[in-house]
mmCIF file with all atom_site columns, C-alpha atoms in Angstrom:
data_model
loop_
_atom_site.group_PDB
_atom_site.id
_atom_site.type_symbol
_atom_site.label_atom_id
_atom_site.label_alt_id
_atom_site.label_comp_id
_atom_site.label_asym_id
_atom_site.label_entity_id
_atom_site.label_seq_id
_atom_site.pdbx_PDB_ins_code
_atom_site.Cartn_x
_atom_site.Cartn_y
_atom_site.Cartn_z
_atom_site.occupancy
_atom_site.B_iso_or_equiv
_atom_site.pdbx_formal_charge
_atom_site.auth_seq_id
_atom_site.auth_comp_id
_atom_site.auth_asym_id
_atom_site.auth_atom_id
_atom_site.pdbx_PDB_model_num
ATOM 1   C CA . UNK A 1 1   ? 30.409  -21.901 -2.414  1.00 0.00 ? 1   UNK A CA 1
ATOM 2   C CA . UNK A 1 2   ? 27.360  -23.165 -3.658  1.00 0.00 ? 2   UNK A CA 1
ATOM 3   C CA . UNK A 1 3   ? 26.651  -24.506 -0.994  1.00 0.00 ? 3   UNK A CA 1
ATOM 4   C CA . UNK A 1 4   ? 27.447  -21.076 0.850   1.00 0.00 ? 4   UNK A CA 1
ATOM 5   C CA . UNK A 1 5   ? 25.219  -20.144 -1.699  1.00 0.00 ? 5   UNK A CA 1
ATOM 6   C CA . UNK A 1 6   ? 22.299  -22.398 -1.114  1.00 0.00 ? 6   UNK A CA 1
ATOM 7   C CA . UNK A 1 7   ? 22.425  -21.509 3.062   1.00 0.00 ? 7   UNK A CA 1
ATOM 8   C CA . UNK A 1 8   ? 21.849  -18.302 2.605   1.00 0.00 ? 8   UNK A CA 1
ATOM 9   C CA . UNK A 1 9   ? 19.095  -18.849 -0.157  1.00 0.00 ? 9   UNK A CA 1
ATOM 10  C CA . UNK A 1 10  ? 17.483  -20.823 2.562   1.00 0.00 ? 10  UNK A CA 1
ATOM 11  C CA . UNK A 1 11  ? 17.971  -18.576 5.622   1.00 0.00 ? 11  UNK A CA 1
ATOM 12  C CA . UNK A 1 12  ? 16.949  -15.297 3.329   1.00 0.00 ? 12  UNK A CA 1
ATOM 13  C CA . UNK A 1 13  ? 13.952  -18.091 2.340   1.00 0.00 ? 13  UNK A CA 1
ATOM 14  C CA . UNK A 1 14  ? 12.845  -19.140 6.520   1.00 0.00 ? 14  UNK A CA 1
ATOM 15  C CA . UNK A 1 15  ? 13.665  -15.117 7.619   1.00 0.00 ? 15  UNK A CA 1
ATOM 16  C CA . UNK A 1 16  ? 10.973  -13.708 4.966   1.00 0.00 ? 16  UNK A CA 1
ATOM 17  C CA . UNK A 1 17  ? 8.924   -16.914 5.580   1.00 0.00 ? 17  UNK A CA 1
ATOM 18  C CA . UNK A 1 18  ? 8.762   -15.580 9.618   1.00 0.00 ? 18  UNK A CA 1
ATOM 19  C CA . UNK A 1 19  ? 8.010   -11.975 8.707   1.00 0.00 ? 19  UNK A CA 1
ATOM 20  C CA . UNK A 1 20  ? 4.812   -13.393 6.570   1.00 0.00 ? 20  UNK A CA 1
ATOM 21  C CA . UNK A 1 21  ? 3.807   -15.491 8.870   1.00 0.00 ? 21  UNK A CA 1
ATOM 22  C CA . UNK A 1 22  ? 3.745   -12.526 11.858  1.00 0.00 ? 22  UNK A CA 1
ATOM 23  C CA . UNK A 1 23  ? 2.843   -9.824  9.305   1.00 0.00 ? 23  UNK A CA 1
ATOM 24  C CA . UNK A 1 24  ? 1.309   -10.943 6.593   1.00 0.00 ? 24  UNK A CA 1
ATOM 25  C CA . UNK A 1 25  ? -2.219  -10.725 7.851   1.00 0.00 ? 25  UNK A CA 1
ATOM 26  C CA . UNK A 1 26  ? -1.752  -7.024  9.332   1.00 0.00 ? 26  UNK A CA 1
ATOM 27  C CA . UNK A 1 27  ? -0.591  -6.192  5.506   1.00 0.00 ? 27  UNK A CA 1
ATOM 28  C CA . UNK A 1 28  ? -3.419  -8.879  4.323   1.00 0.00 ? 28  UNK A CA 1
ATOM 29  C CA . UNK A 1 29  ? -5.971  -6.233  5.644   1.00 0.00 ? 29  UNK A CA 1
ATOM 30  C CA . UNK A 1 30  ? -4.856  -2.696  4.852   1.00 0.00 ? 30  UNK A CA 1
ATOM 31  C CA . UNK A 1 31  ? -3.870  -4.648  1.179   1.00 0.00 ? 31  UNK A CA 1
ATOM 32  C CA . UNK A 1 32  ? -7.865  -5.030  1.318   1.00 0.00 ? 32  UNK A CA 1
ATOM 33  C CA . UNK A 1 33  ? -8.241  -1.331  2.581   1.00 0.00 ? 33  UNK A CA 1
ATOM 34  C CA . UNK A 1 34  ? -7.378  -0.010  -0.129  1.00 0.00 ? 34  UNK A CA 1
ATOM 35  C CA . UNK A 1 35  ? -8.723  -2.281  -2.561  1.00 0.00 ? 35  UNK A CA 1
ATOM 36  C CA . UNK A 1 36  ? -11.831 -1.766  -1.028  1.00 0.00 ? 36  UNK A CA 1
ATOM 37  C CA . UNK A 1 37  ? -13.140 -5.216  -0.770  1.00 0.00 ? 37  UNK A CA 1
ATOM 38  C CA . UNK A 1 38  ? -15.249 -6.241  2.134   1.00 0.00 ? 38  UNK A CA 1
ATOM 39  C CA . UNK A 1 39  ? -12.974 -8.214  4.599   1.00 0.00 ? 39  UNK A CA 1
ATOM 40  C CA . UNK A 1 40  ? -16.045 -11.183 5.128   1.00 0.00 ? 40  UNK A CA 1
ATOM 41  C CA . UNK A 1 41  ? -15.709 -11.545 1.299   1.00 0.00 ? 41  UNK A CA 1
ATOM 42  C CA . UNK A 1 42  ? -13.399 -12.430 -1.698  1.00 0.00 ? 42  UNK A CA 1
ATOM 43  C CA . UNK A 1 43  ? -9.988  -10.051 -1.869  1.00 0.00 ? 43  UNK A CA 1
ATOM 44  C CA . UNK A 1 44  ? -8.233  -11.806 -4.647  1.00 0.00 ? 44  UNK A CA 1
ATOM 45  C CA . UNK A 1 45  ? -7.713  -7.727  -5.853  1.00 0.00 ? 45  UNK A CA 1
ATOM 46  C CA . UNK A 1 46  ? -6.720  -7.277  -2.540  1.00 0.00 ? 46  UNK A CA 1
ATOM 47  C CA . UNK A 1 47  ? -4.249  -10.423 -2.531  1.00 0.00 ? 47  UNK A CA 1
ATOM 48  C CA . UNK A 1 48  ? -2.809  -9.612  -6.043  1.00 0.00 ? 48  UNK A CA 1
ATOM 49  C CA . UNK A 1 49  ? -1.577  -6.597  -4.416  1.00 0.00 ? 49  UNK A CA 1
ATOM 50  C CA . UNK A 1 50  ? 0.100   -7.658  -1.395  1.00 0.00 ? 50  UNK A CA 1
ATOM 51  C CA . UNK A 1 51  ? 1.414   -10.335 -3.610  1.00 0.00 ? 51  UNK A CA 1
ATOM 52  C CA . UNK A 1 52  ? 3.159   -7.839  -5.797  1.00 0.00 ? 52  UNK A CA 1
ATOM 53  C CA . UNK A 1 53  ? 4.541   -6.199  -2.952  1.00 0.00 ? 53  UNK A CA 1
ATOM 54  C CA . UNK A 1 54  ? 5.620   -9.521  -0.511  1.00 0.00 ? 54  UNK A CA 1
ATOM 55  C CA . UNK A 1 55  ? 7.456   -9.881  -4.042  1.00 0.00 ? 55  UNK A CA 1
ATOM 56  C CA . UNK A 1 56  ? 9.091   -7.085  -4.310  1.00 0.00 ? 56  UNK A CA 1
ATOM 57  C CA . UNK A 1 57  ? 9.826   -6.634  -0.919  1.00 0.00 ? 57  UNK A CA 1
ATOM 58  C CA . UNK A 1 58  ? 11.537  -10.638 -0.779  1.00 0.00 ? 58  UNK A CA 1
ATOM 59  C CA . UNK A 1 59  ? 13.184  -9.642  -3.821  1.00 0.00 ? 59  UNK A CA 1
ATOM 60  C CA . UNK A 1 60  ? 15.088  -7.085  -1.720  1.00 0.00 ? 60  UNK A CA 1
ATOM 61  C CA . UNK A 1 61  ? 14.765  -8.732  1.289   1.00 0.00 ? 61  UNK A CA 1
ATOM 62  C CA . UNK A 1 62  ? 19.434  -8.969  1.565   1.00 0.00 ? 62  UNK A CA 1
ATOM 63  C CA . UNK A 1 63  ? 19.167  -4.837  0.545   1.00 0.00 ? 63  UNK A CA 1
ATOM 64  C CA . UNK A 1 64  ? 17.473  -3.713  3.772   1.00 0.00 ? 64  UNK A CA 1
ATOM 65  C CA . UNK A 1 65  ? 20.632  -3.456  6.289   1.00 0.00 ? 65  UNK A CA 1
ATOM 66  C CA . UNK A 1 66  ? 18.599  -2.623  9.503   1.00 0.00 ? 66  UNK A CA 1
ATOM 67  C CA . UNK A 1 67  ? 15.579  -1.000  7.569   1.00 0.00 ? 67  UNK A CA 1
ATOM 68  C CA . UNK A 1 68  ? 12.120  -3.387  8.357   1.00 0.00 ? 68  UNK A CA 1
ATOM 69  C CA . UNK A 1 69  ? 10.121  -5.258  6.291   1.00 0.00 ? 69  UNK A CA 1
ATOM 70  C CA . UNK A 1 70  ? 7.055   -3.984  7.332   1.00 0.00 ? 70  UNK A CA 1
ATOM 71  C CA . UNK A 1 71  ? 8.179   -0.480  6.428   1.00 0.00 ? 71  UNK A CA 1
ATOM 72  C CA . UNK A 1 72  ? 9.533   -1.375  3.258   1.00 0.00 ? 72  UNK A CA 1
ATOM 73  C CA . UNK A 1 73  ? 6.145   -3.870  2.099   1.00 0.00 ? 73  UNK A CA 1
ATOM 74  C CA . UNK A 1 74  ? 3.395   -1.471  3.591   1.00 0.00 ? 74  UNK A CA 1
ATOM 75  C CA . UNK A 1 75  ? 5.625   1.889   0.956   1.00 0.00 ? 75  UNK A CA 1
ATOM 76  C CA . UNK A 1 76  ? 5.675   -1.046  -1.663  1.00 0.00 ? 76  UNK A CA 1
ATOM 77  C CA . UNK A 1 77  ? 1.905   -2.337  -0.685  1.00 0.00 ? 77  UNK A CA 1
ATOM 78  C CA . UNK A 1 78  ? 1.206   1.887   -1.538  1.00 0.00 ? 78  UNK A CA 1
ATOM 79  C CA . UNK A 1 79  ? 3.441   2.229   -4.488  1.00 0.00 ? 79  UNK A CA 1
ATOM 80  C CA . UNK A 1 80  ? 1.811   -0.566  -6.130  1.00 0.00 ? 80  UNK A CA 1
ATOM 81  C CA . UNK A 1 81  ? -2.221  0.915   -5.292  1.00 0.00 ? 81  UNK A CA 1
ATOM 82  C CA . UNK A 1 82  ? -1.710  4.792   -5.833  1.00 0.00 ? 82  UNK A CA 1
ATOM 83  C CA . UNK A 1 83  ? 0.185   3.188   -9.273  1.00 0.00 ? 83  UNK A CA 1
ATOM 84  C CA . UNK A 1 84  ? -3.235  1.456   -10.449 1.00 0.00 ? 84  UNK A CA 1
ATOM 85  C CA . UNK A 1 85  ? -5.515  3.217   -7.731  1.00 0.00 ? 85  UNK A CA 1
ATOM 86  C CA . UNK A 1 86  ? -7.691  3.678   -10.963 1.00 0.00 ? 86  UNK A CA 1
ATOM 87  C CA . UNK A 1 87  ? -8.733  -0.339  -10.126 1.00 0.00 ? 87  UNK A CA 1
ATOM 88  C CA . UNK A 1 88  ? -10.832 0.157   -7.048  1.00 0.00 ? 88  UNK A CA 1
ATOM 89  C CA . UNK A 1 89  ? -13.409 2.723   -8.111  1.00 0.00 ? 89  UNK A CA 1
ATOM 90  C CA . UNK A 1 90  ? -15.687 0.530   -8.475  1.00 0.00 ? 90  UNK A CA 1
ATOM 91  C CA . UNK A 1 91  ? -17.850 0.226   -5.227  1.00 0.00 ? 91  UNK A CA 1
ATOM 92  C CA . UNK A 1 92  ? -17.270 -3.697  -3.856  1.00 0.00 ? 92  UNK A CA 1
ATOM 93  C CA . UNK A 1 93  ? -18.821 -2.972  -0.774  1.00 0.00 ? 93  UNK A CA 1
ATOM 94  C CA . UNK A 1 94  ? -15.894 -2.156  1.571   1.00 0.00 ? 94  UNK A CA 1
ATOM 95  C CA . UNK A 1 95  ? -15.765 0.409   4.218   1.00 0.00 ? 95  UNK A CA 1
ATOM 96  C CA . UNK A 1 96  ? -13.537 3.118   2.371   1.00 0.00 ? 96  UNK A CA 1
ATOM 97  C CA . UNK A 1 97  ? -16.035 2.458   -0.889  1.00 0.00 ? 97  UNK A CA 1
ATOM 98  C CA . UNK A 1 98  ? -17.582 6.389   -1.086  1.00 0.00 ? 98  UNK A CA 1
ATOM 99  C CA . UNK A 1 99  ? -13.916 7.741   -0.862  1.00 0.00 ? 99  UNK A CA 1
ATOM 100 C CA . UNK A 1 100 ? -11.149 8.140   -4.029  1.00 0.00 ? 100 UNK A CA 1
ATOM 101 C CA . UNK A 1 101 ? -8.074  5.967   -3.993  1.00 0.00 ? 101 UNK A CA 1
ATOM 102 C CA . UNK A 1 102 ? -5.911  9.018   -3.025  1.00 0.00 ? 102 UNK A CA 1
ATOM 103 C CA . UNK A 1 103 ? -8.234  9.674   -0.685  1.00 0.00 ? 103 UNK A CA 1
ATOM 104 C CA . UNK A 1 104 ? -8.217  6.082   0.351   1.00 0.00 ? 104 UNK A CA 1
ATOM 105 C CA . UNK A 1 105 ? -4.200  5.594   1.153   1.00 0.00 ? 105 UNK A CA 1
ATOM 106 C CA . UNK A 1 106 ? -3.842  8.301   2.793   1.00 0.00 ? 106 UNK A CA 1
ATOM 107 C CA . UNK A 1 107 ? -6.926  7.784   5.131   1.00 0.00 ? 107 UNK A CA 1
ATOM 108 C CA . UNK A 1 108 ? -5.644  3.624   5.046   1.00 0.00 ? 108 UNK A CA 1
ATOM 109 C CA . UNK A 1 109 ? -1.430  4.996   5.308   1.00 0.00 ? 109 UNK A CA 1
ATOM 110 C CA . UNK A 1 110 ? -2.172  7.442   8.230   1.00 0.00 ? 110 UNK A CA 1
ATOM 111 C CA . UNK A 1 111 ? -5.309  6.289   10.333  1.00 0.00 ? 111 UNK A CA 1
ATOM 112 C CA . UNK A 1 112 ? -4.879  2.594   9.919   1.00 0.00 ? 112 UNK A CA 1
ATOM 113 C CA . UNK A 1 113 ? -1.527  1.955   9.767   1.00 0.00 ? 113 UNK A CA 1
ATOM 114 C CA . UNK A 1 114 ? -0.457  5.730   11.735  1.00 0.00 ? 114 UNK A CA 1
ATOM 115 C CA . UNK A 1 115 ? 2.019   6.872   10.090  1.00 0.00 ? 115 UNK A CA 1
ATOM 116 C CA . UNK A 1 116 ? 3.311   10.221  10.178  1.00 0.00 ? 116 UNK A CA 1
ATOM 117 C CA . UNK A 1 117 ? 1.561   12.546  7.466   1.00 0.00 ? 117 UNK A CA 1
ATOM 118 C CA . UNK A 1 118 ? 5.826   13.698  6.570   1.00 0.00 ? 118 UNK A CA 1
ATOM 119 C CA . UNK A 1 119 ? 6.262   9.772   5.749   1.00 0.00 ? 119 UNK A CA 1
ATOM 120 C CA . UNK A 1 120 ? 3.087   10.189  4.307   1.00 0.00 ? 120 UNK A CA 1
ATOM 121 C CA . UNK A 1 121 ? 3.655   13.331  1.895   1.00 0.00 ? 121 UNK A CA 1
ATOM 122 C CA . UNK A 1 122 ? 7.186   12.465  0.797   1.00 0.00 ? 122 UNK A CA 1
ATOM 123 C CA . UNK A 1 123 ? 5.952   8.469   0.983   1.00 0.00 ? 123 UNK A CA 1
ATOM 124 C CA . UNK A 1 124 ? 3.308   10.229  -2.285  1.00 0.00 ? 124 UNK A CA 1
ATOM 125 C CA . UNK A 1 125 ? 5.551   12.656  -3.407  1.00 0.00 ? 125 UNK A CA 1
ATOM 126 C CA . UNK A 1 126 ? 2.704   15.601  -1.863  1.00 0.00 ? 126 UNK A CA 1
ATOM 127 C CA . UNK A 1 127 ? 3.678   18.055  0.829   1.00 0.00 ? 127 UNK A CA 1
ATOM 128 C CA . UNK A 1 128 ? 2.446   17.237  4.462   1.00 0.00 ? 128 UNK A CA 1
ATOM 129 C CA . UNK A 1 129 ? -0.253  20.654  3.752   1.00 0.00 ? 129 UNK A CA 1
ATOM 130 C CA . UNK A 1 130 ? -1.717  18.051  1.034   1.00 0.00 ? 130 UNK A CA 1
ATOM 131 C CA . UNK A 1 131 ? -1.503  14.724  3.034   1.00 0.00 ? 131 UNK A CA 1
ATOM 132 C CA . UNK A 1 132 ? -3.269  16.675  6.129   1.00 0.00 ? 132 UNK A CA 1
ATOM 133 C CA . UNK A 1 133 ? -6.758  18.354  3.215   1.00 0.00 ? 133 UNK A CA 1
ATOM 134 C CA . UNK A 1 134 ? -6.434  15.084  1.746   1.00 0.00 ? 134 UNK A CA 1
ATOM 135 C CA . UNK A 1 135 ? -7.119  13.019  5.324   1.00 0.00 ? 135 UNK A CA 1
ATOM 136 C CA . UNK A 1 136 ? -9.397  15.694  6.577   1.00 0.00 ? 136 UNK A CA 1
ATOM 137 C CA . UNK A 1 137 ? -12.146 15.926  3.818   1.00 0.00 ? 137 UNK A CA 1
ATOM 138 C CA . UNK A 1 138 ? -11.381 11.639  4.106   1.00 0.00 ? 138 UNK A CA 1
ATOM 139 C CA . UNK A 1 139 ? -12.766 12.217  7.620   1.00 0.00 ? 139 UNK A CA 1
ATOM 140 C CA . UNK A 1 140 ? -15.916 14.165  6.699   1.00 0.00 ? 140 UNK A CA 1
ATOM 141 C CA . UNK A 1 141 ? -16.761 11.733  4.130   1.00 0.00 ? 141 UNK A CA 1
ATOM 142 C CA . UNK A 1 142 ? -16.007 9.332   6.069   1.00 0.00 ? 142 UNK A CA 1
ATOM 143 C CA . UNK A 1 143 ? -18.186 10.808  9.232   1.00 0.00 ? 143 UNK A CA 1
ATOM 144 C CA . UNK A 1 144 ? -21.240 12.941  7.113   1.00 0.00 ? 144 UNK A CA 1
ATOM 145 C CA . UNK A 1 145 ? -22.618 9.005   5.352   1.00 0.00 ? 145 UNK A CA 1
ATOM 146 C CA . UNK A 1 146 ? -22.998 10.572  2.091   1.00 0.00 ? 146 UNK A CA 1
ATOM 147 C CA . UNK A 1 147 ? -21.847 8.605   -0.513  1.00 0.00 ? 147 UNK A CA 1
ATOM 148 C CA . UNK A 1 148 ? -19.589 10.650  -2.845  1.00 0.00 ? 148 UNK A CA 1
ATOM 149 C CA . UNK A 1 149 ? -19.925 11.099  -6.812  1.00 0.00 ? 149 UNK A CA 1
ATOM 150 C CA . UNK A 1 150 ? -16.717 10.686  -8.975  1.00 0.00 ? 150 UNK A CA 1
ATOM 151 C CA . UNK A 1 151 ? -15.446 13.228  -9.938  1.00 0.00 ? 151 UNK A CA 1
ATOM 152 C CA . UNK A 1 152 ? -14.583 12.777  -14.113 1.00 0.00 ? 152 UNK A CA 1
ATOM 153 C CA . UNK A 1 153 ? -11.602 12.107  -15.284 1.00 0.00 ? 153 UNK A CA 1
ATOM 154 C CA . UNK A 1 154 ? -8.777  14.363  -15.928 1.00 0.00 ? 154 UNK A CA 1
ATOM 155 C CA . UNK A 1 155 ? -7.901  15.227  -19.806 1.00 0.00 ? 155 UNK A CA 1
ATOM 156 C CA . UNK A 1 156 ? -5.250  13.981  -20.009 1.00 0.00 ? 156 UNK A CA 1
ATOM 157 C CA . UNK A 1 157 ? -4.730  11.322  -17.379 1.00 0.00 ? 157 UNK A CA 1
ATOM 158 C CA . UNK A 1 158 ? -7.612  9.413   -15.000 1.00 0.00 ? 158 UNK A CA 1
ATOM 159 C CA . UNK A 1 159 ? -8.964  11.341  -11.435 1.00 0.00 ? 159 UNK A CA 1
ATOM 160 C CA . UNK A 1 160 ? -6.221  9.744   -9.986  1.00 0.00 ? 160 UNK A CA 1
ATOM 161 C CA . UNK A 1 161 ? -2.648  10.361  -11.443 1.00 0.00 ? 161 UNK A CA 1
ATOM 162 C CA . UNK A 1 162 ? 0.078   9.156   -9.827  1.00 0.00 ? 162 UNK A CA 1
ATOM 163 C CA . UNK A 1 163 ? 1.800   11.191  -7.536  1.00 0.00 ? 163 UNK A CA 1
ATOM 164 C CA . UNK A 1 164 ? 5.594   11.572  -8.972  1.00 0.00 ? 164 UNK A CA 1
ATOM 165 C CA . UNK A 1 165 ? 7.269   10.078  -5.238  1.00 0.00 ? 165 UNK A CA 1
ATOM 166 C CA . UNK A 1 166 ? 5.298   7.353   -5.760  1.00 0.00 ? 166 UNK A CA 1
ATOM 167 C CA . UNK A 1 167 ? 6.187   6.380   -8.336  1.00 0.00 ? 167 UNK A CA 1
ATOM 168 C CA . UNK A 1 168 ? 9.605   6.215   -7.122  1.00 0.00 ? 168 UNK A CA 1
ATOM 169 C CA . UNK A 1 169 ? 9.173   4.727   -4.110  1.00 0.00 ? 169 UNK A CA 1
ATOM 170 C CA . UNK A 1 170 ? 9.203   0.711   -5.568  1.00 0.00 ? 170 UNK A CA 1
ATOM 171 C CA . UNK A 1 171 ? 12.340  -0.218  -6.191  1.00 0.00 ? 171 UNK A CA 1
#
């Protein structure tokens, strides 16, 4: 019994290590875009965000049963970022600094990761039309080159409240 469990844990660890070796770079780049850090600079916040997402994926590794681990980790990354996006409002020198956290999240999922509008909307708990509007606005801000002024915090919360569906996107 003990040997079987040890073998299963060893296989699980090998599979997860192979997944991280193959997908870790792209996931770290997505996390870097989300946190707003320059990819060539200190990416400590992106690494912390990715590590938390990978830990959540590893905890559910045996339950994936045919689900793509990359998709699961991307969902975890998005959910963790959505819950703490207000931490990344300060300019850090990244290319997406001009965007609000929710705009950054939608832009990274839609354009960098290539996630369909419907899937992005489901992951964030938003209507498809809202995702489309956020993406359009974010692209306009990026094309304009004009820095965006942060909106004042809403009463009773932050300017970037967590979408209802993002909180349920995790385990």
